[in-house]
């Protein structure tokens, strides 16, 4: 097991409490507990699966072993198939399949090691809850079961199947069960119970063991132990009722290799049965069911009622689908735990006999396990053969679930049998009307729903044809669902319980999970929430019985504003699993702040296996630090070689105390901290003083440094600034790019002025002003000996006279005084000289000219060329660019729009091949 370092949150850190708002928390907790079935106890994050045997070993024909996995949210899967690891993912609302392409086949994966252990198991682990269905199909024999998540396994089960079917010495089909371990060192006890009317009945591969014997063994995680009858008898030997108990949770799958129902009917060999069983402590006393869709047959289905306690009274009634007329009823007493009654209990049925049809209701005084069976086609000629499914008790209905119709080639029918439990006080059936199947309101797509009431209950029913794949069912939270699916291909049929929760009904666990908040000190925006279920009852011995059971599979759920809590600025939680089934669970969920500069609050709940709920709260306060004095971080202007000290006072203006972890300056050596304060806790509303000295050593307009203060969860910075001057003199050039001459034509000249100002403290004399290179740029005005008093300015004229083309002429203006020398960059671009010629009318024409509204300019080009056409006013002002681009050889027509121009004379300038052509146009309106 990994060792987890737990750093308990310190007194100055962040608040964890059940809640300061006790009344709100109480209401929310009550609401969560009342509606906790929305979590379903239906899907899970860990599955260990085994494949029971279908038919005799080496059965003929095609075979398919297929796992179907679906989820309400995107999920990543880590799968181990008989020792081989693969990774998969499933999208929300979709289904993925594992079959022979993933290494599954009946030959390699079916458990055929009878009355002994094997390692033939498949493990699926997911980061989000998923549902898993298991299909084992062979030619003319198939069934499926819904896998139960490991999170909901228990310590006591009752096997339920059907009589052995010894058709001949060649076809010997057994009833049996698989037991799967979930933890190392699990002690298992099997008390064989059931029925045997002959002395031939005994276990396969062990003739010494039969009903009444006890078998004990030990399992580790993923190990499978299989117990089965010998299959030599027909209709007389049945292990149904066998009790399986364990010291740690196990999973149990009941099966039949090939059953004929009724057992002694003539015709056929036998069909596969399989169902994964819920623990005894999840069973109930009230059930409702619907007879299967059997293509017109009215003969109904068989049911087995298996008692979990002595002296259990059971009453069953069944009603016509259409008229709701009572068709039959029966009351019976099951004397011993593990005994069962079935209807019909006859072994061979005549053509005139019927079983339970229509809508059936079962009520028991103590919890029972109810299994429903399809009869063979040789009895009712329905096109369906034998299979079984577990009927969910009404106390295990859920408010939201995904059901699956297994995807098998050739599937011709899929029927969803849906039972919906409503609130008896909801007279307007608002909850029933809210039910959606795959996003569509069911009362609209299935109009008889509102009248399909199970007599004597508040349960409504529907039998719906569905496509293969997964289907989503949900309502407004006030209604709950139980469901099962039957499917048929040309030769196969199968059924499975599809919606059933596995919430324990008789656990003594009254303690909510223990929550510990751990501040992750190296990462101040992170928390670890430790969740534990590991408390024993007082006086109990080690590994015997824990009051706490297992943590709910949805490890931590954030509450939102709709539930009365404000969860803000926290990322979605992510879990570090530490599954431990040795008496307790213990794992950690990580919670990270989204934006550390803002307040964050996480309100969450954690629930355990039986619905006990703990509510937690984390509050994050950013370590707000404000500058109190001085208000400015600018040291101002300071003469060089002098110093200035500022005492900065910072205040803890957040809601909590925090630790000052570091203080430092960076980016400027002329700023320094004097006597840095000790690093310590800065209490709420208290202050911290830091003295910083500014000691410039050279003239500068922009001295900078950064003062940094590091606290528990934030880094705070302030940019310190200052400027330094000489007490003797300082010159400052002013103007925005005043010495950028731009483009000047070769052999032309251009003049600009630079303004310089004495910002020093004394008058100064300018000794000389010159250009550093002195060729293209010049200063025609002499400034030698000019006196410039404090605060006054003077202009320096600079001339740019390029003689050759240049993409950039650079130079430097130098101003020298008696104590210093100042430089200023100068730049310009020399354009090539362009000749200007009058336009040849054969080359360029303007028509009409004079112009009233618009004219056409035609240019005849001897070859493809770049041209630019501009129009200028008579005073030289540029009016508009008419064209700039590449033109092909021949005529180029350019439109001149004069509507916006006043009457007068204008000049057209056409630039072509380093030449300029001009002509005048007249606008007369």
mmCIF file of C-alpha atoms in Angstrom, residues 313-466:
data_model
loop_
_atom_site.group_PDB
_atom_site.id
_atom_site.type_symbol
_atom_site.label_atom_id
_atom_site.label_comp_id
_atom_site.label_asym_id
_atom_site.label_seq_id
_atom_site.Cartn_x
_atom_site.Cartn_y
_atom_site.Cartn_z
ATOM 1 C CA UNK A 313 -45.253 -15.671 3.939
ATOM 2 C CA UNK A 314 -45.679 -14.785 0.258
ATOM 3 C CA UNK A 315 -48.797 -13.607 -1.582
ATOM 4 C CA UNK A 316 -48.814 -13.322 -5.361
ATOM 5 C CA UNK A 317 -51.487 -11.989 -7.714
ATOM 6 C CA UNK A 318 -51.550 -11.571 -11.458
ATOM 7 C CA UNK A 319 -53.760 -9.424 -13.657
ATOM 8 C CA UNK A 320 -54.716 -9.097 -17.313
ATOM 9 C CA UNK A 321 -52.685 -6.475 -19.203
ATOM 10 C CA UNK A 322 -55.695 -4.858 -20.845
ATOM 11 C CA UNK A 323 -58.639 -5.269 -18.490
ATOM 12 C CA UNK A 324 -56.666 -5.315 -15.190
ATOM 13 C CA UNK A 325 -58.884 -8.291 -14.240
ATOM 14 C CA UNK A 326 -57.479 -10.550 -11.513
ATOM 15 C CA UNK A 327 -56.427 -13.765 -13.292
ATOM 16 C CA UNK A 328 -55.143 -15.670 -10.299
ATOM 17 C CA UNK A 329 -53.671 -15.489 -6.814
ATOM 18 C CA UNK A 330 -51.773 -17.698 -4.435
ATOM 19 C CA UNK A 331 -50.608 -17.531 -0.823
ATOM 20 C CA UNK A 332 -47.863 -19.735 0.538
ATOM 21 C CA UNK A 333 -45.460 -20.117 3.423
ATOM 22 C CA UNK A 334 -41.746 -20.870 2.957
ATOM 23 C CA UNK A 335 -40.632 -22.546 6.160
ATOM 24 C CA UNK A 336 -36.827 -22.353 5.982
ATOM 25 C CA UNK A 337 -34.277 -19.838 4.765
ATOM 26 C CA UNK A 338 -32.921 -21.131 1.473
ATOM 27 C CA UNK A 339 -36.127 -22.967 0.543
ATOM 28 C CA UNK A 340 -37.992 -21.857 -2.538
ATOM 29 C CA UNK A 341 -41.404 -22.106 -4.164
ATOM 30 C CA UNK A 342 -42.099 -21.795 -7.838
ATOM 31 C CA UNK A 343 -45.139 -21.197 -9.966
ATOM 32 C CA UNK A 344 -45.767 -23.427 -11.808
ATOM 33 C CA UNK A 345 -44.051 -26.116 -9.723
ATOM 34 C CA UNK A 346 -44.930 -28.949 -12.130
ATOM 35 C CA UNK A 347 -42.140 -30.598 -14.071
ATOM 36 C CA UNK A 348 -44.050 -31.315 -17.246
ATOM 37 C CA UNK A 349 -46.894 -29.161 -18.452
ATOM 38 C CA UNK A 350 -49.725 -30.075 -20.773
ATOM 39 C CA UNK A 351 -50.758 -27.865 -23.645
ATOM 40 C CA UNK A 352 -53.731 -26.587 -21.671
ATOM 41 C CA UNK A 353 -51.753 -25.485 -18.618
ATOM 42 C CA UNK A 354 -50.793 -21.900 -18.040
ATOM 43 C CA UNK A 355 -48.403 -20.095 -15.740
ATOM 44 C CA UNK A 356 -48.343 -16.453 -14.600
ATOM 45 C CA UNK A 357 -49.349 -14.035 -17.357
ATOM 46 C CA UNK A 358 -49.885 -10.290 -17.532
ATOM 47 C CA UNK A 359 -48.997 -8.090 -14.565
ATOM 48 C CA UNK A 360 -47.861 -9.841 -11.401
ATOM 49 C CA UNK A 361 -47.437 -8.525 -7.863
ATOM 50 C CA UNK A 362 -45.516 -10.323 -5.073
ATOM 51 C CA UNK A 363 -45.637 -9.374 -1.391
ATOM 52 C CA UNK A 364 -43.630 -11.137 1.316
ATOM 53 C CA UNK A 365 -43.362 -10.715 5.061
ATOM 54 C CA UNK A 366 -39.559 -11.077 4.874
ATOM 55 C CA UNK A 367 -37.051 -10.410 2.074
ATOM 56 C CA UNK A 368 -37.134 -12.872 -0.817
ATOM 57 C CA UNK A 369 -35.184 -13.284 -4.043
ATOM 58 C CA UNK A 370 -37.475 -13.422 -7.086
ATOM 59 C CA UNK A 371 -36.331 -14.981 -10.376
ATOM 60 C CA UNK A 372 -38.405 -14.981 -13.566
ATOM 61 C CA UNK A 373 -38.008 -17.687 -16.244
ATOM 62 C CA UNK A 374 -38.930 -18.039 -19.871
ATOM 63 C CA UNK A 375 -40.369 -21.436 -20.813
ATOM 64 C CA UNK A 376 -38.996 -23.423 -23.720
ATOM 65 C CA UNK A 377 -40.596 -23.000 -27.145
ATOM 66 C CA UNK A 378 -41.437 -26.717 -27.115
ATOM 67 C CA UNK A 379 -44.116 -25.965 -24.559
ATOM 68 C CA UNK A 380 -45.693 -22.703 -25.744
ATOM 69 C CA UNK A 381 -44.470 -22.477 -29.355
ATOM 70 C CA UNK A 382 -43.625 -18.784 -28.822
ATOM 71 C CA UNK A 383 -40.354 -18.639 -30.737
ATOM 72 C CA UNK A 384 -38.532 -17.992 -27.445
ATOM 73 C CA UNK A 385 -36.530 -20.478 -25.402
ATOM 74 C CA UNK A 386 -35.462 -20.725 -21.787
ATOM 75 C CA UNK A 387 -33.626 -17.892 -20.071
ATOM 76 C CA UNK A 388 -33.925 -16.140 -16.699
ATOM 77 C CA UNK A 389 -33.708 -12.711 -15.194
ATOM 78 C CA UNK A 390 -33.697 -11.305 -11.687
ATOM 79 C CA UNK A 391 -36.786 -9.238 -10.834
ATOM 80 C CA UNK A 392 -35.732 -6.041 -8.997
ATOM 81 C CA UNK A 393 -37.517 -5.379 -5.686
ATOM 82 C CA UNK A 394 -39.395 -2.083 -5.602
ATOM 83 C CA UNK A 395 -37.103 -0.798 -2.841
ATOM 84 C CA UNK A 396 -34.178 -1.024 -5.300
ATOM 85 C CA UNK A 397 -35.649 1.069 -8.105
ATOM 86 C CA UNK A 398 -33.469 4.016 -9.237
ATOM 87 C CA UNK A 399 -34.152 7.528 -10.495
ATOM 88 C CA UNK A 400 -31.782 7.491 -13.461
ATOM 89 C CA UNK A 401 -30.147 4.648 -15.334
ATOM 90 C CA UNK A 402 -28.752 3.357 -18.582
ATOM 91 C CA UNK A 403 -30.136 0.087 -19.922
ATOM 92 C CA UNK A 404 -28.604 -1.990 -22.682
ATOM 93 C CA UNK A 405 -29.897 -4.364 -25.296
ATOM 94 C CA UNK A 406 -26.878 -6.580 -26.079
ATOM 95 C CA UNK A 407 -25.685 -6.160 -29.630
ATOM 96 C CA UNK A 408 -25.674 -9.569 -31.277
ATOM 97 C CA UNK A 409 -25.707 -10.154 -35.016
ATOM 98 C CA UNK A 410 -29.151 -11.062 -36.265
ATOM 99 C CA UNK A 411 -31.051 -9.532 -33.313
ATOM 100 C CA UNK A 412 -34.661 -9.217 -34.425
ATOM 101 C CA UNK A 413 -36.370 -8.196 -31.181
ATOM 102 C CA UNK A 414 -35.425 -6.185 -28.087
ATOM 103 C CA UNK A 415 -38.100 -5.491 -25.480
ATOM 104 C CA UNK A 416 -37.690 -3.169 -22.501
ATOM 105 C CA UNK A 417 -39.961 -4.080 -19.567
ATOM 106 C CA UNK A 418 -40.142 -0.851 -17.545
ATOM 107 C CA UNK A 419 -41.761 -0.393 -14.123
ATOM 108 C CA UNK A 420 -42.104 3.162 -12.779
ATOM 109 C CA UNK A 421 -42.817 3.826 -9.104
ATOM 110 C CA UNK A 422 -44.572 7.169 -8.549
ATOM 111 C CA UNK A 423 -45.436 9.268 -5.520
ATOM 112 C CA UNK A 424 -48.934 8.181 -4.325
ATOM 113 C CA UNK A 425 -49.667 11.827 -3.483
ATOM 114 C CA UNK A 426 -48.922 12.949 -7.044
ATOM 115 C CA UNK A 427 -52.530 12.837 -8.243
ATOM 116 C CA UNK A 428 -51.767 14.722 -11.483
ATOM 117 C CA UNK A 429 -48.961 12.248 -12.357
ATOM 118 C CA UNK A 430 -46.460 15.071 -12.853
ATOM 119 C CA UNK A 431 -43.548 12.782 -12.046
ATOM 120 C CA UNK A 432 -44.745 10.073 -14.439
ATOM 121 C CA UNK A 433 -45.101 12.642 -17.209
ATOM 122 C CA UNK A 434 -41.500 13.743 -16.650
ATOM 123 C CA UNK A 435 -40.076 10.327 -17.595
ATOM 124 C CA UNK A 436 -37.878 10.396 -20.691
ATOM 125 C CA UNK A 437 -36.440 7.534 -22.720
ATOM 126 C CA UNK A 438 -33.455 8.708 -24.765
ATOM 127 C CA UNK A 439 -34.551 12.334 -24.328
ATOM 128 C CA UNK A 440 -38.170 11.770 -25.490
ATOM 129 C CA UNK A 441 -41.113 12.037 -23.094
ATOM 130 C CA UNK A 442 -42.408 8.504 -22.651
ATOM 131 C CA UNK A 443 -46.084 9.459 -22.259
ATOM 132 C CA UNK A 444 -45.920 10.940 -25.767
ATOM 133 C CA UNK A 445 -44.127 8.051 -27.491
ATOM 134 C CA UNK A 446 -46.013 5.424 -25.443
ATOM 135 C CA UNK A 447 -49.505 6.958 -24.992
ATOM 136 C CA UNK A 448 -50.970 4.165 -22.828
ATOM 137 C CA UNK A 449 -48.395 4.797 -20.085
ATOM 138 C CA UNK A 450 -50.666 7.003 -17.977
ATOM 139 C CA UNK A 451 -53.331 4.274 -17.831
ATOM 140 C CA UNK A 452 -50.966 1.302 -17.380
ATOM 141 C CA UNK A 453 -51.132 1.106 -13.612
ATOM 142 C CA UNK A 454 -50.168 -2.028 -11.678
ATOM 143 C CA UNK A 455 -53.297 -2.831 -9.617
ATOM 144 C CA UNK A 456 -53.052 -2.047 -5.922
ATOM 145 C CA UNK A 457 -49.809 -0.042 -6.286
ATOM 146 C CA UNK A 458 -48.524 3.373 -7.412
ATOM 147 C CA UNK A 459 -46.431 1.635 -10.089
ATOM 148 C CA UNK A 460 -46.947 2.127 -13.832
ATOM 149 C CA UNK A 461 -45.567 -0.065 -16.600
ATOM 150 C CA UNK A 462 -44.519 -0.066 -20.241
ATOM 151 C CA UNK A 463 -43.294 -2.717 -22.670
ATOM 152 C CA UNK A 464 -41.275 -0.999 -25.388
ATOM 153 C CA UNK A 465 -39.428 -2.225 -28.446
ATOM 154 C CA UNK A 466 -35.896 -0.760 -28.433
#
